[in-house]
mmCIF file of C-alpha atoms in Angstrom:
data_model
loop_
_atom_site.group_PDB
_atom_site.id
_atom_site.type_symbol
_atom_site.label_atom_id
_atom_site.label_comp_id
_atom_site.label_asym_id
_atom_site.label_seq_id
_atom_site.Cartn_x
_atom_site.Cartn_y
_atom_site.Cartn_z
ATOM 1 C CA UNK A 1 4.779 4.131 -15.248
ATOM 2 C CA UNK A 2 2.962 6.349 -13.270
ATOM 3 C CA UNK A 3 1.061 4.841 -9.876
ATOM 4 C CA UNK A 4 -0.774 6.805 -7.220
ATOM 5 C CA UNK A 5 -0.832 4.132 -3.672
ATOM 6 C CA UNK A 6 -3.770 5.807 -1.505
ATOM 7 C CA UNK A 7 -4.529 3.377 1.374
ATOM 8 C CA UNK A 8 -6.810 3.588 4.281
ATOM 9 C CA UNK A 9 -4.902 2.493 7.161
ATOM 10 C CA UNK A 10 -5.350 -0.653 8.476
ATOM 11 C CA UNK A 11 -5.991 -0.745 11.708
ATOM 12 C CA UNK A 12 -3.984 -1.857 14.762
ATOM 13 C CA UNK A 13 -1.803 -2.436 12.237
ATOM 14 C CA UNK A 14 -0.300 0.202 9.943
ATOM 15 C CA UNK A 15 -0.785 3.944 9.303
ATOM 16 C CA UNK A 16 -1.848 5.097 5.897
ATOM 17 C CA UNK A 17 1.145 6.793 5.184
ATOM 18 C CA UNK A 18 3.057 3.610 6.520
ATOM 19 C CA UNK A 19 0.913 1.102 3.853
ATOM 20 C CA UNK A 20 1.220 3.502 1.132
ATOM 21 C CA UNK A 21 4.940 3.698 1.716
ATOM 22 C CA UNK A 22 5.211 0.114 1.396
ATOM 23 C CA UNK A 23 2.918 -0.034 -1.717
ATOM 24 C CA UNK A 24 5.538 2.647 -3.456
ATOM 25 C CA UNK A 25 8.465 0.109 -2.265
ATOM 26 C CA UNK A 26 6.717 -2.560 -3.602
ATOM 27 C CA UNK A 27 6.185 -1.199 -7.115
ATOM 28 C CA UNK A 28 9.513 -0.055 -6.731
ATOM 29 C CA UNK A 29 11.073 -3.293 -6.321
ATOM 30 C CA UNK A 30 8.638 -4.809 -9.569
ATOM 31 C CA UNK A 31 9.401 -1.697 -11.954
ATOM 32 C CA UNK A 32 12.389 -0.772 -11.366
ATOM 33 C CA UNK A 33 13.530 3.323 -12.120
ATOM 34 C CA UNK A 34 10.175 3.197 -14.768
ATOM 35 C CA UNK A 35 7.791 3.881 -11.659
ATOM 36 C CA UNK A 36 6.600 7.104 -10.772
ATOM 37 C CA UNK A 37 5.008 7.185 -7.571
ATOM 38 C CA UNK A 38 3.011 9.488 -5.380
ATOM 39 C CA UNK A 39 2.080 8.476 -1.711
ATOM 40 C CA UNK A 40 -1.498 9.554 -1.199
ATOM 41 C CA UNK A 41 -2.332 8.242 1.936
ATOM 42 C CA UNK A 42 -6.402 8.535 2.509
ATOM 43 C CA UNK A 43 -9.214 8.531 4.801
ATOM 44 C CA UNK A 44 -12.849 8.571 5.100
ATOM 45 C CA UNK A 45 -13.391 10.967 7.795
ATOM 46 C CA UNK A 46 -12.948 9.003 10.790
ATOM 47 C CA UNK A 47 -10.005 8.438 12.554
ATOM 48 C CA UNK A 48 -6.707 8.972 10.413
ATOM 49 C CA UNK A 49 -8.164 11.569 8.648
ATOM 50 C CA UNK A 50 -5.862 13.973 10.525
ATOM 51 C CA UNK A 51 -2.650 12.480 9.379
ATOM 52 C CA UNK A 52 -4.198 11.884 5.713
ATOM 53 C CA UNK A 53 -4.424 15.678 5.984
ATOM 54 C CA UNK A 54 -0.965 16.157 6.545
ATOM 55 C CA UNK A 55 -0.715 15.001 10.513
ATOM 56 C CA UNK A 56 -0.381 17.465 13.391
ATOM 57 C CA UNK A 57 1.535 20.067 14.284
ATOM 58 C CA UNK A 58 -0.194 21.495 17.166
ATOM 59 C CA UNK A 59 -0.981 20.114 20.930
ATOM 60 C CA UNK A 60 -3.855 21.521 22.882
ATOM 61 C CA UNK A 61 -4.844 20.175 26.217
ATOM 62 C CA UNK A 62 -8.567 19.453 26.677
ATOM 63 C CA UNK A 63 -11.649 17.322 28.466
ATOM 64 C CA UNK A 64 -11.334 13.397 27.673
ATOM 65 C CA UNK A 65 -14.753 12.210 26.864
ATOM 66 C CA UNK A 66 -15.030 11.036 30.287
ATOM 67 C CA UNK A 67 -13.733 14.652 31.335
ATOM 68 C CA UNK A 68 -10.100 13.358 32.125
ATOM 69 C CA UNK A 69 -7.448 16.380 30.417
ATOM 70 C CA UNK A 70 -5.920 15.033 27.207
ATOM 71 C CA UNK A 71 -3.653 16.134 25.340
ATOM 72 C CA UNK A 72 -5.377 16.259 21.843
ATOM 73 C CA UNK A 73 -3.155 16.771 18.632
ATOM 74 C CA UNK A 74 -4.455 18.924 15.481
ATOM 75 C CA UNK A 75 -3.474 21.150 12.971
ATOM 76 C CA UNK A 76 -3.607 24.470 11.777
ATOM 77 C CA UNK A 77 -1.929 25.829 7.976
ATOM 78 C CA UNK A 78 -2.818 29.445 7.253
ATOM 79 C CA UNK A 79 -6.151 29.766 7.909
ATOM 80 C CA UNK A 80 -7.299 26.003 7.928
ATOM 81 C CA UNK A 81 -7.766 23.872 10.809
ATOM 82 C CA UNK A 82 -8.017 19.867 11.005
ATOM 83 C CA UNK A 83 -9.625 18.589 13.880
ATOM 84 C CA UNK A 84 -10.110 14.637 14.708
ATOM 85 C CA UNK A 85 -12.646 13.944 17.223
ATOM 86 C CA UNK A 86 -11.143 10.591 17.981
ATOM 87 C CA UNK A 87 -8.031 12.530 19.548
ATOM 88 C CA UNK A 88 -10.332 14.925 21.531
ATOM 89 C CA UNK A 89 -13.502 12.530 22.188
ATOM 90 C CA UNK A 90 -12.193 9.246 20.850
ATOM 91 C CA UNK A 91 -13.723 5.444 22.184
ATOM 92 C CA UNK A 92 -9.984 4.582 22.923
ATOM 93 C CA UNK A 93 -9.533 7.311 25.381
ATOM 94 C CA UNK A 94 -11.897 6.289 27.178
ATOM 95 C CA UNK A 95 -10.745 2.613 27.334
ATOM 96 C CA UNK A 96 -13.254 1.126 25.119
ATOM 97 C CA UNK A 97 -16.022 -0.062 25.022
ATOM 98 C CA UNK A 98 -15.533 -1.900 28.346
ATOM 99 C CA UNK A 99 -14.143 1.213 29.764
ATOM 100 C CA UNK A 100 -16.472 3.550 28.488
ATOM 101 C CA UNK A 101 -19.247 5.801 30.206
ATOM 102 C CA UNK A 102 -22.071 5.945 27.245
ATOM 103 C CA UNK A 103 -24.291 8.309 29.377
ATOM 104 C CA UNK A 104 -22.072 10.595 30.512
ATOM 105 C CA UNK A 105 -18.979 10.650 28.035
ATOM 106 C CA UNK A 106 -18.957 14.061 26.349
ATOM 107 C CA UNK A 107 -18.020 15.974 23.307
ATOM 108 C CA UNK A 108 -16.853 18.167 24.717
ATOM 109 C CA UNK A 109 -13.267 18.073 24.105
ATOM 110 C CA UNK A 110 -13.937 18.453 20.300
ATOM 111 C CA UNK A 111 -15.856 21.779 20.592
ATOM 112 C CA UNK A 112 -12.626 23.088 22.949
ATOM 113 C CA UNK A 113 -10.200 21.828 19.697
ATOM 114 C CA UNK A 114 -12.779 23.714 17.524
ATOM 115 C CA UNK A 115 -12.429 27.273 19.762
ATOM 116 C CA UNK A 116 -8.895 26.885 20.026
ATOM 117 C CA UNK A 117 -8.620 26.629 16.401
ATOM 118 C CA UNK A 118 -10.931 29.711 15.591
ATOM 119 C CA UNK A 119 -8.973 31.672 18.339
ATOM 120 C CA UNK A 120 -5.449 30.298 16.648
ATOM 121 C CA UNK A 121 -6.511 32.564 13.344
ATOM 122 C CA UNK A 122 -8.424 29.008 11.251
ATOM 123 C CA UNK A 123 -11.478 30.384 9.317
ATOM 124 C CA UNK A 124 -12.139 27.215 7.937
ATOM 125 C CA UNK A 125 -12.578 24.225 10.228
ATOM 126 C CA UNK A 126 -12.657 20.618 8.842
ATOM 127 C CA UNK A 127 -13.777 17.915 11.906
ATOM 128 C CA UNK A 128 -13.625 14.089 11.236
ATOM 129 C CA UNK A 129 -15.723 12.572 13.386
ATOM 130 C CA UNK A 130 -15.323 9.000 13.360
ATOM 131 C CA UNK A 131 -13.970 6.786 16.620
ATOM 132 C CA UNK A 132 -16.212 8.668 19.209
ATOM 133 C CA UNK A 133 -17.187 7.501 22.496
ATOM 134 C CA UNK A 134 -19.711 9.887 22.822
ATOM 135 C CA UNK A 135 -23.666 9.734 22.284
ATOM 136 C CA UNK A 136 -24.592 13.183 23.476
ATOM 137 C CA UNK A 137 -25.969 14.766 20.364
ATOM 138 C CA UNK A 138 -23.047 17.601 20.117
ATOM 139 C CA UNK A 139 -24.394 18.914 23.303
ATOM 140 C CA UNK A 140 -21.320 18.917 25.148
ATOM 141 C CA UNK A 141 -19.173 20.684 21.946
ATOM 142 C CA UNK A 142 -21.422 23.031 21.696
ATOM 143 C CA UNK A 143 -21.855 23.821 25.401
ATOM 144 C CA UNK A 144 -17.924 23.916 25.046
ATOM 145 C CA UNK A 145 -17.972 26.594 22.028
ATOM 146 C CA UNK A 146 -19.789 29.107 24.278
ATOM 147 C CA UNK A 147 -21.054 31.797 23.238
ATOM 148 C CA UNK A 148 -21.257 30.520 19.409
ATOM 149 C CA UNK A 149 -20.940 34.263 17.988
ATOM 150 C CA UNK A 150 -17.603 34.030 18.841
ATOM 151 C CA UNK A 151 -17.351 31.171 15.678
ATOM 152 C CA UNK A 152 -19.218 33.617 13.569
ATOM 153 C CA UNK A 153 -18.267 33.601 9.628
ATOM 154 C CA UNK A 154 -16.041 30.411 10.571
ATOM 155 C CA UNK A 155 -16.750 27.654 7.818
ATOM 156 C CA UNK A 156 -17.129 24.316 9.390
ATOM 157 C CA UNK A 157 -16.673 21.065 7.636
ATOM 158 C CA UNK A 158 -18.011 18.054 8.983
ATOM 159 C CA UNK A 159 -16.157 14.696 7.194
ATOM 160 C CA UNK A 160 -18.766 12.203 8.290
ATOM 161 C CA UNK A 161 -18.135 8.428 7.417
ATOM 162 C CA UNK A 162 -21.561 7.368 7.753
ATOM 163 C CA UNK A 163 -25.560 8.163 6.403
ATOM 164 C CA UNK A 164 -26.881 7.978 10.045
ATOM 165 C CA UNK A 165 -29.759 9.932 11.194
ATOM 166 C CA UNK A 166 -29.817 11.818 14.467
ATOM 167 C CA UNK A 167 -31.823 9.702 16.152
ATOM 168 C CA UNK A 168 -30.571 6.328 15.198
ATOM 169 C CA UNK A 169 -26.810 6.919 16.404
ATOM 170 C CA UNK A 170 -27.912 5.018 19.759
ATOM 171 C CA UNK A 171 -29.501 2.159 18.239
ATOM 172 C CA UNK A 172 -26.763 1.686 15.406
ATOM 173 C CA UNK A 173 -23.431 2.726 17.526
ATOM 174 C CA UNK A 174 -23.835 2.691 21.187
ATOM 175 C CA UNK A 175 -23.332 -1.263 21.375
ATOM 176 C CA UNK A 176 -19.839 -0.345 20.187
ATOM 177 C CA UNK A 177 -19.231 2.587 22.457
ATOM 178 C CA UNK A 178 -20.809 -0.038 25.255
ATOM 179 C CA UNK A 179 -23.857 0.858 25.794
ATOM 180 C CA UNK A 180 -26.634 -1.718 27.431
ATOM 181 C CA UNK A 181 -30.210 -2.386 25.351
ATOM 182 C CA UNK A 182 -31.558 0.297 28.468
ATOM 183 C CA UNK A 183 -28.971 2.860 27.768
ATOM 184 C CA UNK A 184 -29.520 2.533 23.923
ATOM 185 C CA UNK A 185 -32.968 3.375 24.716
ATOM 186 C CA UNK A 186 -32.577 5.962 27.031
ATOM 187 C CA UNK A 187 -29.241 7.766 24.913
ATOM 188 C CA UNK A 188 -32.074 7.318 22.142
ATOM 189 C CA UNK A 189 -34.943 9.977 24.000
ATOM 190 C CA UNK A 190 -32.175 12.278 24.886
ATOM 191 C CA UNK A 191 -31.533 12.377 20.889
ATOM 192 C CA UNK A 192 -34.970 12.743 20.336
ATOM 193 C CA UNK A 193 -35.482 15.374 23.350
ATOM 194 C CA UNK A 194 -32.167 17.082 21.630
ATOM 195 C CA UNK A 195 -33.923 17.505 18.079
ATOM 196 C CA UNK A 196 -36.757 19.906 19.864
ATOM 197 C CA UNK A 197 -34.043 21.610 21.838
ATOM 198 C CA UNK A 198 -31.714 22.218 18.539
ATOM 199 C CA UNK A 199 -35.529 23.158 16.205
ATOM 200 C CA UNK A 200 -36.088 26.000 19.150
ATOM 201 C CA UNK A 201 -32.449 27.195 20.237
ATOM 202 C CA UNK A 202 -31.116 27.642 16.594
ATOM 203 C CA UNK A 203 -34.127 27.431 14.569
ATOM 204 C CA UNK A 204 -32.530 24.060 12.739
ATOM 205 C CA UNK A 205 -34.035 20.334 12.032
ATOM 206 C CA UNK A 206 -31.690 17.939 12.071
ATOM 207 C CA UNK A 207 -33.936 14.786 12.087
ATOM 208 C CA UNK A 208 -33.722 13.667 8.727
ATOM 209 C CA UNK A 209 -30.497 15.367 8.208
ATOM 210 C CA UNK A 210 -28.327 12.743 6.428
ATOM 211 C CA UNK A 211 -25.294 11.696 8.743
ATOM 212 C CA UNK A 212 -26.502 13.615 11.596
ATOM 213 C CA UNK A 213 -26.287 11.185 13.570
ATOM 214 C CA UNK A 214 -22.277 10.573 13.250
ATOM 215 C CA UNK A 215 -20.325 10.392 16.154
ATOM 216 C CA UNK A 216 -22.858 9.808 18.577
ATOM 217 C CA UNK A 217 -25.231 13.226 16.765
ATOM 218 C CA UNK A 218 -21.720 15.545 16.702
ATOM 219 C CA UNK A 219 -22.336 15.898 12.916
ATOM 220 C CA UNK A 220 -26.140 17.022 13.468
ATOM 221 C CA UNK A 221 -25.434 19.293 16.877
ATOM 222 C CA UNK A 222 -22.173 21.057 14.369
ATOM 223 C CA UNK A 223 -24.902 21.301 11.799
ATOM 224 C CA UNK A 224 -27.720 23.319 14.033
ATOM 225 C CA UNK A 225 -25.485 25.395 16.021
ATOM 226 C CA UNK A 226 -22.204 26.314 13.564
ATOM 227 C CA UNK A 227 -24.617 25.686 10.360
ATOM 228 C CA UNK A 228 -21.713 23.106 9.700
ATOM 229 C CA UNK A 229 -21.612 21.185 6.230
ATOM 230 C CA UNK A 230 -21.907 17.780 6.679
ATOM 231 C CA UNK A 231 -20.235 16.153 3.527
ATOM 232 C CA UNK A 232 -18.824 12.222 2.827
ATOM 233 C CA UNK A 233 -15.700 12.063 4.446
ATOM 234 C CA UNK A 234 -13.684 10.303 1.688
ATOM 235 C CA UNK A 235 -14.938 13.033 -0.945
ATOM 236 C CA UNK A 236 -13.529 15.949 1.240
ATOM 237 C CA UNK A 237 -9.774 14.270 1.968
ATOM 238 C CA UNK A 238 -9.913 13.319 -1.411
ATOM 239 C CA UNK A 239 -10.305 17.250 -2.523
ATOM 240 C CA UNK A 240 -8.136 18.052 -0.121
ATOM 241 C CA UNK A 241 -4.984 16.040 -1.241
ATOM 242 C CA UNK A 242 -5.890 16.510 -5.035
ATOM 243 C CA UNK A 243 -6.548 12.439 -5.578
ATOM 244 C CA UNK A 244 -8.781 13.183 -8.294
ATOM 245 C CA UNK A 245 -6.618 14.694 -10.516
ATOM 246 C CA UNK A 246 -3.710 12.480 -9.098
ATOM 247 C CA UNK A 247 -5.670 9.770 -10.461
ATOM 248 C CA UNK A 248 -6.485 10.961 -13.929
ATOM 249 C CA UNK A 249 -2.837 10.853 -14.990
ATOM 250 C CA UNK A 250 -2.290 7.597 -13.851
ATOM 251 C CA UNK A 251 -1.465 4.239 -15.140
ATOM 252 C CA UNK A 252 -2.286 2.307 -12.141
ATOM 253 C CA UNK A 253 -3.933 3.006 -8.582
ATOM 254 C CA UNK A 254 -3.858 0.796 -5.616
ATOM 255 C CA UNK A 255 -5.605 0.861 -2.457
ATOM 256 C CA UNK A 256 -6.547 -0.861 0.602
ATOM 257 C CA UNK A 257 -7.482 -1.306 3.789
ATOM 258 C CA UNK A 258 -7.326 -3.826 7.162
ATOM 259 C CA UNK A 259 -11.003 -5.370 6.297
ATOM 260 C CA UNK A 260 -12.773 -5.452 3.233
ATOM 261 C CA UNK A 261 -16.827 -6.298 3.051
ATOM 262 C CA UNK A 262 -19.573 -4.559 2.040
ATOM 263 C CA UNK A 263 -19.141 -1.170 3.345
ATOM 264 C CA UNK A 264 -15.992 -1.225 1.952
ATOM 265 C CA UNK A 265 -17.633 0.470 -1.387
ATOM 266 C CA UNK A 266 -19.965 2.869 0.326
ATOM 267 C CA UNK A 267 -18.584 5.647 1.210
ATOM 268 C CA UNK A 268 -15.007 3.980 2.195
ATOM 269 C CA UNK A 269 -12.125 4.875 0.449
ATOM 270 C CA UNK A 270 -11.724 1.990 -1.621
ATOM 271 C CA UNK A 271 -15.097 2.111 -3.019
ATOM 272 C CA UNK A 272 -14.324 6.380 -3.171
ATOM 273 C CA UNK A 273 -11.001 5.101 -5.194
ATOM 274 C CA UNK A 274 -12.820 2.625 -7.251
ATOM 275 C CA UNK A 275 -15.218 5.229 -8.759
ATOM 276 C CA UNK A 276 -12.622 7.792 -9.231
ATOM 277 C CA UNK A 277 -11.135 5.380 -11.366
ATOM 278 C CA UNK A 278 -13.765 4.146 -13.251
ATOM 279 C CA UNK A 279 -14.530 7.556 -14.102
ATOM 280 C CA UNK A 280 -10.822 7.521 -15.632
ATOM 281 C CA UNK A 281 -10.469 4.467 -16.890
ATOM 282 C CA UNK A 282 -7.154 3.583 -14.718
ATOM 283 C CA UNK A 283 -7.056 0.102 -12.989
ATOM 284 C CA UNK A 284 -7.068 -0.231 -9.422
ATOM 285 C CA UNK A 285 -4.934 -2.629 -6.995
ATOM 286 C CA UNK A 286 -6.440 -3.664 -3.565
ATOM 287 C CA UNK A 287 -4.729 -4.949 -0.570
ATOM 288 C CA UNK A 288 -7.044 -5.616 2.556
ATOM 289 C CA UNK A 289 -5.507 -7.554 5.918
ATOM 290 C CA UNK A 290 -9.102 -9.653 5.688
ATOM 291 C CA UNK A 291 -11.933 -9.884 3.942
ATOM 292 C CA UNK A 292 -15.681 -10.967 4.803
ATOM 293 C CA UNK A 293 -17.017 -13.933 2.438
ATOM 294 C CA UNK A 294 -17.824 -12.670 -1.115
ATOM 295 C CA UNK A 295 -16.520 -8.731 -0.561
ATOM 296 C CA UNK A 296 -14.714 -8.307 -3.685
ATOM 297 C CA UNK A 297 -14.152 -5.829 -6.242
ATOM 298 C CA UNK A 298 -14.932 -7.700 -9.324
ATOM 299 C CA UNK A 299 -18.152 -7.760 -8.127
ATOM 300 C CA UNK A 300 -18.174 -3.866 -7.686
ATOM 301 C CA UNK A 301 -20.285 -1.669 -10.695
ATOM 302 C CA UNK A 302 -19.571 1.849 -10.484
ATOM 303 C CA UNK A 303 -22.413 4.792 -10.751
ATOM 304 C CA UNK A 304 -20.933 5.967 -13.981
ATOM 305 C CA UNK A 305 -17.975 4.665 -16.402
ATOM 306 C CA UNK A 306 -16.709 1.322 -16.811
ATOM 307 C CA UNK A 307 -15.723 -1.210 -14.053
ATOM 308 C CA UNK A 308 -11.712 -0.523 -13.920
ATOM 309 C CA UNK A 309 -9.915 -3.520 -14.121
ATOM 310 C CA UNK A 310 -9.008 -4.496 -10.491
ATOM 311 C CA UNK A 311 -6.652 -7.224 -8.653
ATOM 312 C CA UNK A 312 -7.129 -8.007 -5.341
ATOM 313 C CA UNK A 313 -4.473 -9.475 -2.850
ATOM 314 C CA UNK A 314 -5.623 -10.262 0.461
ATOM 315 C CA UNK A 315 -2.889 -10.973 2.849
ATOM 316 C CA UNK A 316 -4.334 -13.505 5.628
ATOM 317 C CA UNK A 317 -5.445 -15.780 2.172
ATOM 318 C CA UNK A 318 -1.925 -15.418 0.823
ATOM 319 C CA UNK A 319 0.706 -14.946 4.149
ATOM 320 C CA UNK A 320 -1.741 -16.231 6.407
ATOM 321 C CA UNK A 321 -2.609 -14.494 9.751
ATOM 322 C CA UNK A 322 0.691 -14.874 11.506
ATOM 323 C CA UNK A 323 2.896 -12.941 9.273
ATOM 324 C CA UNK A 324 0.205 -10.642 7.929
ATOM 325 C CA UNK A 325 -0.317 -9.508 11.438
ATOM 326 C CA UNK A 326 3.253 -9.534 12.390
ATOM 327 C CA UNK A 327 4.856 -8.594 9.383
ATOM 328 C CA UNK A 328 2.274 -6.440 7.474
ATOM 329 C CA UNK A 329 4.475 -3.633 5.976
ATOM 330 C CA UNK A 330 6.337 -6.250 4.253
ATOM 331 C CA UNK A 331 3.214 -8.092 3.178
ATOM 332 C CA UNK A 332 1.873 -5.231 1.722
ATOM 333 C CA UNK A 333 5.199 -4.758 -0.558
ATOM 334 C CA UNK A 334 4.869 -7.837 -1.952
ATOM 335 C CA UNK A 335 1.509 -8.233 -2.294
ATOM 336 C CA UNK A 336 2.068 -4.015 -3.990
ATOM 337 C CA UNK A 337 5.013 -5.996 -6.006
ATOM 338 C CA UNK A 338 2.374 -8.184 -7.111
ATOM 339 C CA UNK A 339 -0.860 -6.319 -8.626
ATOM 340 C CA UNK A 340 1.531 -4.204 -10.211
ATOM 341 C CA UNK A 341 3.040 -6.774 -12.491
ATOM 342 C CA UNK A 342 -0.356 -8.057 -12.520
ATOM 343 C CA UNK A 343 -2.126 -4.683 -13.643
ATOM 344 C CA UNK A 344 0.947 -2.790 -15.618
#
């Protein structure tokens, strides 16, 4: 029996690597010495993404997004570098969204990762970009990256988690990040102001560029001044820890995550698991902390293939929210315990 566990993490919670830990113990504990299991922990390019690519091994000091000095972690292998802007530029840093600065916090700190990973040897760079505080376009990384011929044949990967466009990162994330009606208007003209600036300075538009507008515009100001790839941020961990083909040979996949609802299956890495598996034909386990009313995914059709068949386990319905918050790890064994009986 042959099971690949490749969680999100859930959040405030549980790591990735933790919950997919616990999922192998769980189908452990179910199928005895049969089960075959490979820990796959995943991401969608926001934060975690790091440690789904293998965690960090290197510590650079660097300017908070309210231009405190933090020490940022990251990592470099050979010639490839994994950068999180949540480490570098991250909401948390800055205290929150009740502690954050939307007009002035800064990218900055992610460009000075990027630079010290180009000058560590890295010719490829991958960036997630999810958990910013920031709403300054890129401005501040690339003002950081000065002078940009210095990142000259570097490949840059952006792993965005969201569609956004450039201009409507204010409107659709700076309430998170804490950010008045007023400052969402005004963060919104600097975007807009930004778009002319990156057209004349680097001869790029990144209006209409989809998921430009992640992390505040990040993704879009990579795009116009490294010529950055902005690709789906599940799609590139998923390439990078060989999922797909992990998958393939399987006879059962389970997932999760701390919420489920509708996003869940766009772009997320359940959904991303889901149509990897439907493409294979291998049925699919989900454990979420929560859910929203209706998020399900029976109700899920894929793009191509067959719905898998799924089971879903959602630990506040079955633990309630005492022990699933307290004792999640465990929670997740069982429930792992569970949809593999129930799937195998």
């Amino acid at each position: 029996m042959r099971v690949v566990a490749c969680p999100d993490k859930f959040r405030g919670t549980a790591s990735a690597a933790e919950v997919a830990a616990a999922i192998a113990a769980g189908v452990r504990h179910h199928a005895g010495t049969r089960a075959e299991v490979a820990c796959l922990p995943a991401a969608d390019g926001g934060e975690g993404t790091l440690d789904a690519l293998g965690g960090p091994n290197r510590t650079s000091l660097v300017t908070g997004p309210l231009r405190e000095r933090v020490e940022a972690p990251w990592r470099l292998v050979g010639d490839d570098a994994i950068v999180e802007m949540a480490r570098a530029s991250g909401l948390l840093l800055a205290g929150g969204a009740g502690g954050n600065d939307p007009l002035a916090a800064t990218s900055a700190g992610t460009g000075e990762l990027i630079a010290e990973a180009v000058a560590s040897g890295a010719r490829r760079v991958i960036v997630g970009v999810g958990g910013s505080a920031t709403t300054d376009g890129g401005l501040g990384a690339l003002d950081a990256m000065s002078p940009l011929a210095r990142l000259a044949g570097v490949s840059v990967v952006v792993a965005c988690d969201v569609r956004t466009r450039f201009c409507d990162a204010a409107r659709i994330f700076g309430p998170q990040k804490g950010a008045s009606p007023p400052q969402i208007e005004l963060l919104t003209r600097r975007l807009e102001r930004l778009v002319d600036v990156y057209r004349e300075r680097y001869g790029a538009d990144v209006a209409e560029l989809q998921g430009a507008g992640a992390a505040g515009g990040l993704a879009g100001g990579l795009a116009a001044g490294l010529q950055a790839e902005l690709a789906p941020g599940f799609k590139v961990v998923a390439t990078e820890i060989g999922l797909l083909d992990a998958i393939e040979g399987a006879d059962l996949v389970i997932t999760g995550e701390g919420q489920l609802d509708a996003g869940s299956f766009d772009g997320k890495v359940v959904g991303g698991v889901l149509e990897i598996a439907a493409e294979s034909g291998v049925p699919v386990g989900v454990v979420v902390g929560t859910r929203e009313p209706g998020a399900d995914p029976a109700h899920w059709r894929p793009p191509a293939g067959k719905p898998p068949p799924t089971g879903l386990v959602v630990l506040t319905e079955r633990y309630g929210a005492e022990r699933s918050l307290g004792d999640t790890l465990n929670a997740v064994r069982e429930a792992a315990a569970e949809l593999a009986e129930q799937l195998s």
